[in-house]
Structure formats: C-alpha cells, structure tokens
PDB file of C-alpha atoms and ligand atoms in Angstrom:
ATOM      1  CA  MET P   1       0.808   2.924  22.375  1.00  0.00           C
ATOM      2  CA  GLU P   2       4.241   1.640  21.383  1.00  0.00           C
ATOM      3  CA  ALA P   3       4.419  -1.853  19.930  1.00  0.00           C
ATOM      4  CA  GLU P   4       7.109  -4.107  21.320  1.00  0.00           C
ATOM      5  CA  GLY P   5      10.058  -5.014  19.185  1.00  0.00           C
ATOM      6  CA  ILE P   6      13.802  -5.318  18.772  1.00  0.00           C
ATOM      7  CA  ASP P   7      15.847  -2.312  19.916  1.00  0.00           C
ATOM      8  CA  LEU P   8      19.144  -1.236  18.379  1.00  0.00           C
ATOM      9  CA  SER P   9      21.463   1.703  18.944  1.00  0.00           C
ATOM     10  CA  THR P  10      21.682   4.298  16.184  1.00  0.00           C
ATOM     11  CA  GLU P  11      25.341   3.283  15.645  1.00  0.00           C
ATOM     12  CA  GLN P  12      24.478  -0.402  15.229  1.00  0.00           C
ATOM     13  CA  LEU P  13      21.575   0.414  12.947  1.00  0.00           C
ATOM     14  CA  ALA P  14      23.748   2.713  10.815  1.00  0.00           C
ATOM     15  CA  ALA P  15      26.371  -0.032  10.548  1.00  0.00           C
ATOM     16  CA  ASN P  16      23.758  -2.638   9.545  1.00  0.00           C
ATOM     17  CA  LEU P  17      22.262  -0.298   6.946  1.00  0.00           C
ATOM     18  CA  ALA P  18      25.696   0.386   5.490  1.00  0.00           C
ATOM     19  CA  ALA P  19      26.507  -3.336   5.383  1.00  0.00           C
ATOM     20  CA  VAL P  20      23.273  -4.186   3.553  1.00  0.00           C
ATOM     21  CA  ARG P  21      23.766  -1.284   1.132  1.00  0.00           C
ATOM     22  CA  ASP P  22      27.321  -2.503   0.441  1.00  0.00           C
ATOM     23  CA  ARG P  23      26.049  -6.002  -0.312  1.00  0.00           C
ATOM     24  CA  MET P  24      23.377  -4.515  -2.598  1.00  0.00           C
ATOM     25  CA  ALA P  25      26.032  -2.471  -4.413  1.00  0.00           C
ATOM     26  CA  GLU P  26      28.280  -5.524  -4.820  1.00  0.00           C
ATOM     27  CA  ALA P  27      25.412  -7.535  -6.284  1.00  0.00           C
ATOM     28  CA  CYS P  28      24.721  -4.654  -8.708  1.00  0.00           C
ATOM     29  CA  ALA P  29      28.396  -4.508  -9.676  1.00  0.00           C
ATOM     30  CA  ARG P  30      28.445  -8.235 -10.489  1.00  0.00           C
ATOM     31  CA  VAL P  31      25.788  -7.715 -13.169  1.00  0.00           C
ATOM     32  CA  ARG P  32      26.778  -4.146 -14.133  1.00  0.00           C
ATOM     33  CA  ARG P  33      23.668  -2.495 -12.756  1.00  0.00           C
ATOM     34  CA  ASP P  34      23.447   1.001 -11.275  1.00  0.00           C
ATOM     35  CA  PRO P  35      22.923   0.711  -7.474  1.00  0.00           C
ATOM     36  CA  ASP P  36      20.610   3.732  -7.687  1.00  0.00           C
ATOM     37  CA  ASP P  37      18.160   1.527  -9.595  1.00  0.00           C
ATOM     38  CA  VAL P  38      17.526  -0.668  -6.547  1.00  0.00           C
ATOM     39  CA  THR P  39      15.429   0.658  -3.659  1.00  0.00           C
ATOM     40  CA  LEU P  40      15.818  -0.744  -0.171  1.00  0.00           C
ATOM     41  CA  VAL P  41      12.485  -1.153   1.603  1.00  0.00           C
ATOM     42  CA  ALA P  42      13.167  -1.698   5.317  1.00  0.00           C
ATOM     43  CA  VAL P  43      10.548  -4.131   6.615  1.00  0.00           C
ATOM     44  CA  THR P  44      10.045  -3.043  10.205  1.00  0.00           C
ATOM     45  CA  LYS P  45       7.691  -5.730  11.529  1.00  0.00           C
ATOM     46  CA  SER P  46      10.196  -6.985  14.123  1.00  0.00           C
ATOM     47  CA  VAL P  47      11.467  -3.675  15.526  1.00  0.00           C
ATOM     48  CA  SER P  48      10.331  -1.055  18.040  1.00  0.00           C
ATOM     49  CA  MET P  49       8.943   2.362  17.118  1.00  0.00           C
ATOM     50  CA  ASP P  50      12.188   3.795  18.409  1.00  0.00           C
ATOM     51  CA  VAL P  51      14.153   1.878  15.762  1.00  0.00           C
ATOM     52  CA  ILE P  52      11.743   3.131  13.087  1.00  0.00           C
ATOM     53  CA  ARG P  53      12.396   6.728  14.159  1.00  0.00           C
ATOM     54  CA  LYS P  54      16.135   6.034  14.019  1.00  0.00           C
ATOM     55  CA  LEU P  55      15.784   4.593  10.516  1.00  0.00           C
ATOM     56  CA  VAL P  56      14.068   7.766   9.367  1.00  0.00           C
ATOM     57  CA  SER P  57      16.702   9.949  11.022  1.00  0.00           C
ATOM     58  CA  LEU P  58      19.346   7.924   9.141  1.00  0.00           C
ATOM     59  CA  GLY P  59      17.569   8.724   5.869  1.00  0.00           C
ATOM     60  CA  GLN P  60      15.917   5.325   5.351  1.00  0.00           C
ATOM     61  CA  LEU P  61      12.529   6.590   4.193  1.00  0.00           C
ATOM     62  CA  GLU P  62      11.087   3.531   2.413  1.00  0.00           C
ATOM     63  CA  LEU P  63       9.462   1.436   5.130  1.00  0.00           C
ATOM     64  CA  GLY P  64       7.392  -1.738   4.903  1.00  0.00           C
ATOM     65  CA  GLU P  65       5.024  -3.763   7.046  1.00  0.00           C
ATOM     66  CA  SER P  66       3.240  -7.036   6.342  1.00  0.00           C
ATOM     67  CA  ARG P  67       0.108  -6.535   8.467  1.00  0.00           C
ATOM     68  CA  VAL P  68      -2.385  -3.715   8.011  1.00  0.00           C
ATOM     69  CA  GLN P  69      -3.045  -3.029  11.687  1.00  0.00           C
ATOM     70  CA  GLN P  70       0.635  -2.733  12.505  1.00  0.00           C
ATOM     71  CA  LEU P  71       1.298  -0.663   9.405  1.00  0.00           C
ATOM     72  CA  ALA P  72      -1.472   1.754  10.370  1.00  0.00           C
ATOM     73  CA  ASP P  73      -0.360   1.979  14.022  1.00  0.00           C
ATOM     74  CA  ARG P  74       3.217   2.635  13.043  1.00  0.00           C
ATOM     75  CA  ALA P  75       2.603   5.038  10.193  1.00  0.00           C
ATOM     76  CA  HIS P  76       0.222   7.130  12.287  1.00  0.00           C
ATOM     77  CA  GLY P  77       2.427   6.808  15.391  1.00  0.00           C
ATOM     78  CA  LEU P  78       5.447   7.983  13.459  1.00  0.00           C
ATOM     79  CA  ALA P  79       3.629  10.876  11.814  1.00  0.00           C
ATOM     80  CA  GLY P  80       2.434  11.987  15.239  1.00  0.00           C
ATOM     81  CA  SER P  81       5.842  11.868  16.883  1.00  0.00           C
ATOM     82  CA  MET P  82       8.148  13.425  14.289  1.00  0.00           C
ATOM     83  CA  PRO P  83       8.571  17.192  13.859  1.00  0.00           C
ATOM     84  CA  ALA P  84       6.523  18.575  10.967  1.00  0.00           C
ATOM     85  CA  SER P  85       9.739  19.535   9.195  1.00  0.00           C
ATOM     86  CA  ALA P  86      11.097  15.935   9.274  1.00  0.00           C
ATOM     87  CA  PRO P  87      11.234  14.082   5.960  1.00  0.00           C
ATOM     88  CA  ARG P  88       8.142  11.963   5.328  1.00  0.00           C
ATOM     89  CA  PRO P  89       8.649   8.210   4.970  1.00  0.00           C
ATOM     90  CA  ARG P  90       6.743   6.154   2.408  1.00  0.00           C
ATOM     91  CA  TRP P  91       4.959   3.095   3.750  1.00  0.00           C
ATOM     92  CA  HIS P  92       4.811  -0.097   1.691  1.00  0.00           C
ATOM     93  CA  MET P  93       2.210  -2.775   2.426  1.00  0.00           C
ATOM     94  CA  VAL P  94       4.080  -5.984   1.563  1.00  0.00           C
ATOM     95  CA  GLY P  95       1.886  -8.687   3.140  1.00  0.00           C
ATOM     96  CA  HIS P  96      -1.397 -10.228   2.084  1.00  0.00           C
ATOM     97  CA  LEU P  97      -4.212  -7.676   1.971  1.00  0.00           C
ATOM     98  CA  GLN P  98      -7.859  -8.516   2.580  1.00  0.00           C
ATOM     99  CA  ARG P  99     -10.531  -6.456   0.900  1.00  0.00           C
ATOM    100  CA  ASN P 100     -12.133  -5.435   4.188  1.00  0.00           C
ATOM    101  CA  LYS P 101      -8.805  -3.876   5.274  1.00  0.00           C
ATOM    102  CA  VAL P 102      -8.254  -1.785   2.154  1.00  0.00           C
ATOM    103  CA  LYS P 103      -9.489   1.476   3.622  1.00  0.00           C
ATOM    104  CA  GLN P 104      -7.352   1.146   6.748  1.00  0.00           C
ATOM    105  CA  CYS P 105      -4.381   0.229   4.578  1.00  0.00           C
ATOM    106  CA  LEU P 106      -4.733   3.162   2.197  1.00  0.00           C
ATOM    107  CA  ASP P 107      -5.106   5.604   5.067  1.00  0.00           C
ATOM    108  CA  ALA P 108      -1.493   4.775   5.923  1.00  0.00           C
ATOM    109  CA  ALA P 109       0.314   3.180   2.967  1.00  0.00           C
ATOM    110  CA  GLN P 110       1.509   4.747  -0.268  1.00  0.00           C
ATOM    111  CA  VAL P 111       2.491   1.514  -2.044  1.00  0.00           C
ATOM    112  CA  VAL P 112       0.765  -1.901  -2.075  1.00  0.00           C
ATOM    113  CA  HIS P 113       3.006  -4.802  -3.188  1.00  0.00           C
ATOM    114  CA  SER P 114       0.487  -7.593  -2.751  1.00  0.00           C
ATOM    115  CA  VAL P 115      -2.368  -7.096  -5.219  1.00  0.00           C
ATOM    116  CA  ASP P 116      -3.333 -10.575  -6.395  1.00  0.00           C
ATOM    117  CA  SER P 117      -6.941 -10.446  -7.586  1.00  0.00           C
ATOM    118  CA  LEU P 118      -9.207  -8.224  -9.644  1.00  0.00           C
ATOM    119  CA  ARG P 119     -11.656  -7.894  -6.759  1.00  0.00           C
ATOM    120  CA  LEU P 120      -8.948  -6.560  -4.464  1.00  0.00           C
ATOM    121  CA  ALA P 121      -7.680  -4.217  -7.169  1.00  0.00           C
ATOM    122  CA  GLU P 122     -11.192  -2.892  -7.776  1.00  0.00           C
ATOM    123  CA  GLU P 123     -11.661  -2.209  -4.077  1.00  0.00           C
ATOM    124  CA  ILE P 124      -8.326  -0.358  -3.899  1.00  0.00           C
ATOM    125  CA  SER P 125      -9.168   1.637  -7.004  1.00  0.00           C
ATOM    126  CA  ALA P 126     -12.612   2.607  -5.756  1.00  0.00           C
ATOM    127  CA  ARG P 127     -11.176   3.805  -2.434  1.00  0.00           C
ATOM    128  CA  ALA P 128      -8.369   5.690  -4.124  1.00  0.00           C
ATOM    129  CA  GLU P 129     -10.736   7.392  -6.533  1.00  0.00           C
ATOM    130  CA  LYS P 130     -12.635   8.821  -3.557  1.00  0.00           C
ATOM    131  CA  THR P 131      -9.492  10.516  -2.281  1.00  0.00           C
ATOM    132  CA  GLY P 132      -8.378  11.511  -5.772  1.00  0.00           C
ATOM    133  CA  GLU P 133      -4.899  10.000  -5.201  1.00  0.00           C
ATOM    134  CA  PRO P 134      -4.080   6.942  -7.317  1.00  0.00           C
ATOM    135  CA  VAL P 135      -2.246   4.260  -5.331  1.00  0.00           C
ATOM    136  CA  GLU P 136       0.981   2.660  -6.502  1.00  0.00           C
ATOM    137  CA  CYS P 137       0.392  -1.074  -6.735  1.00  0.00           C
ATOM    138  CA  LEU P 138       2.360  -4.143  -7.709  1.00  0.00           C
ATOM    139  CA  LEU P 139       0.852  -7.402  -8.900  1.00  0.00           C
ATOM    140  CA  GLU P 140       1.953 -10.311  -6.715  1.00  0.00           C
ATOM    141  CA  VAL P 141       2.821 -13.366  -8.771  1.00  0.00           C
ATOM    142  CA  ASN P 142       3.379 -16.893  -7.509  1.00  0.00           C
ATOM    143  CA  CYS P 143       6.511 -17.872  -9.395  1.00  0.00           C
ATOM    144  CA  SER P 144       7.236 -21.044  -7.478  1.00  0.00           C
ATOM    145  CA  ASN P 145       3.885 -22.843  -7.885  1.00  0.00           C
ATOM    146  CA  GLU P 146       3.696 -23.681  -4.206  1.00  0.00           C
ATOM    147  CA  GLU P 147       0.171 -24.563  -3.131  1.00  0.00           C
ATOM    148  CA  GLN P 148      -0.019 -22.273  -0.091  1.00  0.00           C
ATOM    149  CA  LYS P 149       1.556 -19.234  -1.661  1.00  0.00           C
ATOM    150  CA  MET P 150      -0.208 -15.962  -2.234  1.00  0.00           C
ATOM    151  CA  GLY P 151      -0.127 -14.399  -5.642  1.00  0.00           C
ATOM    152  CA  VAL P 152      -1.645 -14.940  -9.047  1.00  0.00           C
ATOM    153  CA  ALA P 153      -0.394 -17.873 -11.129  1.00  0.00           C
ATOM    154  CA  VAL P 154       2.177 -16.995 -13.788  1.00  0.00           C
ATOM    155  CA  GLY P 155      -0.204 -18.085 -16.543  1.00  0.00           C
ATOM    156  CA  ALA P 156      -2.974 -15.748 -15.362  1.00  0.00           C
ATOM    157  CA  ALA P 157      -0.769 -12.741 -14.572  1.00  0.00           C
ATOM    158  CA  MET P 158      -0.750 -11.093 -17.990  1.00  0.00           C
ATOM    159  CA  HIS P 159      -4.525 -10.929 -18.257  1.00  0.00           C
ATOM    160  CA  LEU P 160      -4.895  -9.694 -14.682  1.00  0.00           C
ATOM    161  CA  ALA P 161      -2.231  -7.002 -15.140  1.00  0.00           C
ATOM    162  CA  ASP P 162      -4.059  -5.853 -18.239  1.00  0.00           C
ATOM    163  CA  GLN P 163      -7.344  -5.567 -16.343  1.00  0.00           C
ATOM    164  CA  ILE P 164      -5.749  -3.778 -13.391  1.00  0.00           C
ATOM    165  CA  SER P 165      -4.073  -1.260 -15.697  1.00  0.00           C
ATOM    166  CA  THR P 166      -7.500  -0.017 -16.759  1.00  0.00           C
ATOM    167  CA  LEU P 167      -8.511   0.930 -13.190  1.00  0.00           C
ATOM    168  CA  LYS P 168      -8.378   4.675 -12.615  1.00  0.00           C
ATOM    169  CA  GLY P 169      -7.421   4.594  -8.939  1.00  0.00           C
ATOM    170  CA  ILE P 170      -4.369   2.405  -9.458  1.00  0.00           C
ATOM    171  CA  HIS P 171      -0.938   3.073 -10.879  1.00  0.00           C
ATOM    172  CA  LEU P 172       0.359  -0.396 -11.678  1.00  0.00           C
ATOM    173  CA  VAL P 173       4.078   0.103 -11.084  1.00  0.00           C
ATOM    174  CA  GLY P 174       5.354  -3.454 -11.302  1.00  0.00           C
ATOM    175  CA  LEU P 175       5.395  -7.061 -10.167  1.00  0.00           C
ATOM    176  CA  MET P 176       6.231  -8.670  -6.832  1.00  0.00           C
ATOM    177  CA  THR P 177       7.065 -12.208  -5.824  1.00  0.00           C
ATOM    178  CA  MET P 178       7.944 -14.148  -2.697  1.00  0.00           C
ATOM    179  CA  ALA P 179      10.644 -16.714  -3.394  1.00  0.00           C
ATOM    180  CA  PRO P 180      10.266 -20.248  -2.083  1.00  0.00           C
ATOM    181  CA  LEU P 181      11.757 -20.722   1.383  1.00  0.00           C
ATOM    182  CA  VAL P 182      14.989 -22.512   0.637  1.00  0.00           C
ATOM    183  CA  GLU P 183      18.272 -22.744   2.461  1.00  0.00           C
ATOM    184  CA  ASP P 184      20.475 -21.955  -0.512  1.00  0.00           C
ATOM    185  CA  PRO P 185      19.404 -18.678  -2.191  1.00  0.00           C
ATOM    186  CA  GLU P 186      20.603 -20.093  -5.514  1.00  0.00           C
ATOM    187  CA  GLU P 187      17.547 -22.362  -5.388  1.00  0.00           C
ATOM    188  CA  ALA P 188      15.345 -19.254  -5.476  1.00  0.00           C
ATOM    189  CA  ARG P 189      17.031 -17.834  -8.570  1.00  0.00           C
ATOM    190  CA  PHE P 190      14.608 -19.508 -10.982  1.00  0.00           C
ATOM    191  CA  ALA P 191      11.629 -17.768  -9.343  1.00  0.00           C
ATOM    192  CA  PHE P 192      13.243 -14.335  -9.690  1.00  0.00           C
ATOM    193  CA  GLY P 193      14.200 -15.066 -13.285  1.00  0.00           C
ATOM    194  CA  ARG P 194      10.662 -16.127 -14.005  1.00  0.00           C
ATOM    195  CA  LEU P 195       9.236 -12.881 -12.646  1.00  0.00           C
ATOM    196  CA  ARG P 196      11.664 -10.882 -14.781  1.00  0.00           C
ATOM    197  CA  GLU P 197      10.727 -12.838 -17.909  1.00  0.00           C
ATOM    198  CA  LEU P 198       7.062 -12.239 -17.216  1.00  0.00           C
ATOM    199  CA  PHE P 199       7.781  -8.536 -16.690  1.00  0.00           C
ATOM    200  CA  GLU P 200       9.619  -8.330 -20.018  1.00  0.00           C
ATOM    201  CA  GLU P 201       6.756 -10.105 -21.738  1.00  0.00           C
ATOM    202  CA  MET P 202       4.358  -7.536 -20.276  1.00  0.00           C
ATOM    203  CA  LEU P 203       6.562  -4.653 -21.386  1.00  0.00           C
ATOM    204  CA  GLY P 204       6.532  -6.173 -24.873  1.00  0.00           C
ATOM    205  CA  ASP P 205       2.739  -6.231 -24.758  1.00  0.00           C
ATOM    206  CA  LYS P 206       2.644  -2.621 -23.507  1.00  0.00           C
ATOM    207  CA  VAL P 207       0.986  -3.531 -20.219  1.00  0.00           C
ATOM    208  CA  GLY P 208       1.030  -0.827 -17.579  1.00  0.00           C
ATOM    209  CA  GLY P 209       2.575   2.110 -19.399  1.00  0.00           C
ATOM    210  CA  LYS P 210       5.492   4.291 -18.348  1.00  0.00           C
ATOM    211  CA  SER P 211       5.167   3.794 -14.610  1.00  0.00           C
ATOM    212  CA  PHE P 212       5.334  -0.011 -14.967  1.00  0.00           C
ATOM    213  CA  ARG P 213       8.995  -0.527 -14.073  1.00  0.00           C
ATOM    214  CA  HIS P 214       9.448  -2.310 -10.756  1.00  0.00           C
ATOM    215  CA  LEU P 215      10.352  -5.831  -9.735  1.00  0.00           C
ATOM    216  CA  SER P 216       9.869  -6.233  -5.975  1.00  0.00           C
ATOM    217  CA  MET P 217      11.790  -9.375  -5.097  1.00  0.00           C
ATOM    218  CA  GLY P 218      14.422 -10.432  -2.603  1.00  0.00           C
ATOM    219  CA  MET P 219      14.444 -10.563   1.203  1.00  0.00           C
ATOM    220  CA  SER P 220      17.225 -10.965   3.782  1.00  0.00           C
ATOM    221  CA  ASN P 221      18.175 -14.457   2.675  1.00  0.00           C
ATOM    222  CA  ASP P 222      18.140 -13.964  -1.066  1.00  0.00           C
ATOM    223  CA  PHE P 223      18.317 -10.265  -1.983  1.00  0.00           C
ATOM    224  CA  GLU P 224      21.680 -10.520  -3.719  1.00  0.00           C
ATOM    225  CA  VAL P 225      20.426 -13.227  -6.077  1.00  0.00           C
ATOM    226  CA  ALA P 226      17.245 -11.202  -6.660  1.00  0.00           C
ATOM    227  CA  ILE P 227      19.302  -8.115  -7.575  1.00  0.00           C
ATOM    228  CA  GLU P 228      21.384 -10.176  -9.988  1.00  0.00           C
ATOM    229  CA  GLU P 229      18.090 -11.230 -11.594  1.00  0.00           C
ATOM    230  CA  GLY P 230      16.818  -7.651 -11.917  1.00  0.00           C
ATOM    231  CA  ALA P 231      15.102  -6.631  -8.665  1.00  0.00           C
ATOM    232  CA  THR P 232      14.430  -2.889  -8.402  1.00  0.00           C
ATOM    233  CA  MET P 233      13.004  -3.129  -4.870  1.00  0.00           C
ATOM    234  CA  VAL P 234      14.268  -5.440  -2.147  1.00  0.00           C
ATOM    235  CA  ARG P 235      12.236  -5.933   1.041  1.00  0.00           C
ATOM    236  CA  ILE P 236      14.619  -6.496   3.914  1.00  0.00           C
ATOM    237  CA  GLY P 237      13.965  -7.014   7.611  1.00  0.00           C
ATOM    238  CA  SER P 238      16.117  -9.351   9.663  1.00  0.00           C
ATOM    239  CA  ALA P 239      19.418  -8.583   7.877  1.00  0.00           C
ATOM    240  CA  LEU P 240      19.041  -4.958   9.024  1.00  0.00           C
ATOM    241  CA  PHE P 241      18.080  -5.653  12.590  1.00  0.00           C
ATOM    242  CA  ALA P 242      20.386  -8.416  13.802  1.00  0.00           C
TER     243      ALA P 242
HETATM  244  C1  PLP I   1       8.860 -10.029   6.573  1.00  0.00           C
HETATM  245  C2  PLP I   1       8.797  -9.810   5.126  1.00  0.00           C
HETATM  246  C3  PLP I   1       9.936  -9.412   4.410  1.00  0.00           C
HETATM  247  C4  PLP I   1      11.300  -9.252   5.059  1.00  0.00           C
HETATM  248  O1  PLP I   1      11.758 -10.505   5.495  1.00  0.00           O
HETATM  249  P1  PLP I   1      13.234 -10.721   6.089  1.00  0.00           P
HETATM  250  O2  PLP I   1      13.504 -12.155   5.835  1.00  0.00           O
HETATM  251  O3  PLP I   1      13.147 -10.389   7.535  1.00  0.00           O
HETATM  252  O4  PLP I   1      14.154  -9.836   5.352  1.00  0.00           O
HETATM  253  C5  PLP I   1       9.791  -9.190   3.055  1.00  0.00           C
HETATM  254  N1  PLP I   1       8.613  -9.344   2.407  1.00  0.00           N
HETATM  255  C6  PLP I   1       7.507  -9.740   3.053  1.00  0.00           C
HETATM  256  C7  PLP I   1       6.240  -9.902   2.299  1.00  0.00           C
HETATM  257  C8  PLP I   1       7.558  -9.991   4.431  1.00  0.00           C
HETATM  258  O5  PLP I   1       6.454 -10.398   5.071  1.00  0.00           O
END
C-alpha cells in the first residue's frame, strides 16, 4: 500500500537537494565549519514512496519521519521494493514517541531523536537489549520554554542525560530541539545557542562518552541559523520538496 504524498521528478528533486546542500555549505562557511560535519536528514512525511525511492537513488540515505506508523510503513515498504544490492537508508524517528509504540518504532528506525523521559528511555533500552543492537538516541530538550512543547526542561536535562547514559540498550549520541515557530529565523537563534551551551556543559561533565557528539536542530525555516549555532544534524522536509 503506497501512502499518498507530493510527487517530484528526479531532476527537480536533485536540484532541490543541491540547493539545500549549497545553503548548508554557505552557512558552514560563514562560521568556518566543515560541511561534512553536518548531516542532512530528509524528513519525508509529505512525499510519496516514489519520491523516497528517488531520494535513495540520489544518495540521500538519512531519512526521517515524525509518526511511527508512517515510518514503519515506509521503511518496510522501501526495503521490500529496492534491490538487495541497493544502499540501505537509515531511518530517523524525529517526532514524539509513545512508549507503547517503541517496539514498532525500533523494528524500523535506527535513530530516535525524541527521547524525553526516563520511562521512554528504559522501554527503548529494554527492547534494544532483546535484539542485542543498541539504539542511537538523542535527548529532546525544550529550549524555548513553551508550554505545549515536547522535550525535557533545560534544567532537568543534565540529570536525565546522565541516567540515560547508564542504560545498556541506548547509545546516547546527542541532543535535539525544536525551535519556537517564529517568522524570522533569527528569533530562534537563542534556542539553538541554548542547546549548544547545554551540550558543552554535558561534555564538560563527561556525560555520554565518545559517541555523544550530535546536535539535531534546524528545519526548513531555520536550518542556516541552526548550523551557525553548531547543528550537526538538520531535519529538513518542505525545503526539499517544494
Ligand atoms: C516535519 C518535521 C521536520 C521537518 O520540517 P520542515 O519544516 O518541513 O523542514 C523536522 N523535525 C520534525 C520533528 C518534524 O516533525
């Protein structure tokens, strides 16, 4: 069963990918960062399966979804429809994850960006320990103090990261945040800066170990500002698929 979604020609998609990569590289250049240090995660929630196959054929292998059911459908659908010799994409779960969906999520995703409680982390770890494959996770932090937002409060993040790092089924690879929805991306800069400061504080306190090195921040509207503030993973949907 193919989910509905936006369709694009391979040429258009290649042009959009190149344009986003150029903008990423320019943002890196402004702050003297190596563009290879920033990973583009293509968030495919709005596109058809056909576009996802085209992304993979264009070498875009880091793919993200925000809902477990759709992630599972697409990851399994893709695996079933690509030749065995084709390169394998990595699926990132970027949206809120409920504990009762952890098994379904881990059957399809390799990276979870949205861990925001010890109970969720424990569930992920327990599942991962059964398969013997630790799961790469990021701790989602609410850097903008908005009431409705997902993510652990900045003040509680250090302690939670410390607890999660002790779980055997999880590799805590970094921090993630969703910026406030603002018109001018400059207004989101403080949230990205805050996540980076928190990350540096954690590094200073030796939280996480060697694999703790990612800042997942920045979406279509604000990825350049996020890169200037230190993002190592940007999660981009609409800018790729217009
Ligand atoms: C949809 C989504 C994105 C991508 O958003 P765009 O604005 O389309 O780039 C990134 N992160 C999360 C968590 C999302 O749900």
